[in-house]
Every structure is written in C-alpha cells, then in structure tokens.
Amino acid sequence: MASANQTASVTEFILLGLSAHPKLEKTFFVLILLTYLAILLGNGLLILVTILDSRLHTPMYFFLGNLSFLDICYTTSSVPLILDSFLTPRKTISFPACAMQMFLSFAMGATECVLLGMMAFDRYVAICNPLRYPVVMSKATYVPMAASSWAAGSAASMVQTSLAMRLPFCGNYVINHFTCEILAVLKLACADISINVISMGVTNVLFLGIPVLFIFISYIFILTTILRIPSAEGRKKAFSTCSAHLTVVLVFYGTILFMYGKPKSKDPLGADKQDLADKLTSLFYGVVTPMLNPIIYSLRNKDVKVAVRSLVSQKHFTQ
C-alpha cells in the first residue's frame, strides 16, 4: 500500500536533457527541427508514392510504407518534447504524458525490429524462390505480417511501460535524458527492479536477438543465391533489390549496439562525458536514423526514383 501511495504521489518528472550544456541547446534545437521536418517530408513522400503509384503495390513497398509511417510516429512521439526541452527553463513532463511517451517510443522501436525481420523474409523469398514469390508473399500473407509486427511491438511496450510506471520513485523525479526513456526512468526507482530487468532481457531476446539472427540467416541464403548467378549483371540486379534494406538494418542495429553494448565508465568525470555521449547517440538513433531511411531507399531504388519523378511531374503539370 505504501508503494502504491508513493507512486500515486508522482505528478511530474523533470527532464535533464542538455541542461548542463546550455550552449548546445540552441544549436541542437535548430538541427533537430530541420531534421524532423526532413523526416516528415521524406517519409511522407515515400508513403504517398507507395499508395498512389500502382507499380509499387507490392509486398516490399507495402513494408516500406509501414516503415516510413512508423518512423514518423516514432519521431513525433519524442521530437516535440525534445524541442520543447531546449526552449523551456524548467523541463517537466506529467506522469501520464511520460507513460504515454514511453509507451509510444518503445512500441515503435520494438515494431521496427520485427518489421525489419519481415522485410528480410520478403527479400529472401524474392531472391531465393522468385517463382514462388507471388504465392508465398500474397496479400493474405504480407498484410497480417505487418499487422503482427505492430501488435507485437505494442504488446511488448504495454508490458514494459506498465511494469516501469507502477514502481515507487520516492521523491527522485529527475530523468537524466531528453525523454521518458525506459532505462533512464528505471534508474529513479527506489524498489527492487529485478522483474523489470528480467522482462527487459526477455524482450531484448525476442525483439533484438531473434530478428537479428533471422536477418543474418536470411542474408546468408540471399548472398549464397546471388553468388550462384552466372552473369555479373544478374548478380548486380539481385543485390540491388536488397541493398537498401541491408543498409537500413546495419544503421538501425549498429546504433542500438553502440548505445547499449559499450562498457560503462566508473570514473565520475568519465561518467559525465559518457552521459552526454549516450544522449547524443540517442538523438542519432531517434532522429537521424528515421531521416536516413527514405534517403537510402530513394538513392538505392530505381522504382522509387521513377515514382517520385512521376509524382512531381504530375503535380507540376496540374499546376
């Protein structure tokens, strides 16, 4: 009962952000605002062309449209809060808003992990079993695959958010982050968080370990199949169909591994620098990566380039 009362007394959290580095705040406000606008424009354009261009009504571009929508949702759940923190002297967020922001960010991140695995399977079938591709990747298959990605990510986030926000915080309400990042919030708890740690470990295995393993195995088969293609032109064409997805996977998982895989400093001065590095890396993961996705797919995909040019020319013609 005491724990419940302590938790209920929490009305808001203070977000530390870059308060210790005020000179960086204005610079990062401009950079993140421009990046966010680029995310909305780039991903919004990809969604538009995948809907309007009938040539892109295929499983691969359906997943790409989902990825673009997911990136918009993910950044919108956190970027406005980050921008506000750079302008507001006292950076606070209410308890319900913190829980909602944590849920949305975690759900979008978990969903993207699963969705990238689904996209790897799509590329595996397209390269390794091209004759069976229309049957295996029918609409009755790829729509439920995408839907299950969203459902799984939302379910995992609901569990983790509810476990985190029911903890007692006992008066320490300062979150050393830009947003209500779940690991930063767990550091404030004054109770045993072993259940949270175990559940996070299980979630990491399910949403990071298994998709990475699945993607890795898929690309072993894909690369083996590509190397068996006799002509150099055929190998180049086959690889180009999956190179964009592979690039996105490397950027996405590479940033995550950098964030959570490096050793922690025990020196206080080193810890301060590490906190700043962790925050900036988190910004890269949460803002720059979603901006890169449409750029990567646009530069490496001929169909998307043609669809974008067609859309722009039609708009220009109508005007």
XYZ file of N, CA and C in Angstrom, residues 5 10 22 37 43 63 68 70 80 88 94 127 136 138 164 193 206 210 221 234 270:
63
model
N 0.984 4.345 -2.720
C 0.784 5.745 -2.385
C 1.931 6.604 -2.883
N 3.399 10.881 -7.468
C 4.197 11.441 -8.558
C 3.275 12.132 -9.552
N 24.107 24.317 -21.754
C 23.159 25.278 -22.346
C 23.581 25.812 -23.712
N 11.695 18.036 -39.767
C 10.960 18.440 -40.974
C 11.355 17.563 -42.165
N 9.694 10.768 -45.386
C 8.861 9.592 -45.139
C 7.436 9.795 -45.635
N 5.723 -2.928 -47.026
C 6.534 -2.896 -45.807
C 7.278 -1.569 -45.683
N 8.054 3.743 -43.095
C 8.032 5.210 -43.143
C 7.009 5.777 -42.158
N 5.951 4.296 -39.475
C 6.480 4.008 -38.153
C 7.516 5.056 -37.744
N 8.925 16.561 -30.551
C 8.336 17.784 -29.992
C 8.703 18.006 -28.528
N 12.463 25.512 -22.873
C 11.840 25.733 -21.574
C 12.864 25.637 -20.453
N 4.341 15.594 -17.289
C 3.429 14.983 -16.325
C 3.591 13.464 -16.327
N 14.549 -13.344 -53.744
C 15.841 -13.714 -54.343
C 16.004 -15.224 -54.466
N 3.805 -17.172 -52.156
C 4.214 -17.071 -50.750
C 3.903 -15.688 -50.179
N 1.678 -13.340 -50.907
C 0.395 -12.803 -51.365
C -0.114 -11.761 -50.360
N 7.196 -0.479 -15.499
C 8.052 0.642 -15.105
C 7.280 1.701 -14.318
N 13.970 -3.731 -8.878
C 13.567 -3.715 -10.292
C 13.995 -4.996 -11.000
N 13.661 -11.412 -27.652
C 12.569 -11.598 -28.616
C 12.582 -10.568 -29.737
N 16.322 -12.369 -31.770
C 15.696 -13.234 -32.778
C 15.624 -12.559 -34.149
N 21.584 -16.956 -46.965
C 20.945 -17.622 -48.105
C 20.873 -16.697 -49.320
N 23.319 -9.907 -63.641
C 22.271 -10.548 -62.846
C 22.554 -10.458 -61.363
N 34.419 10.796 -16.257
C 34.162 9.979 -17.442
C 32.691 9.666 -17.584
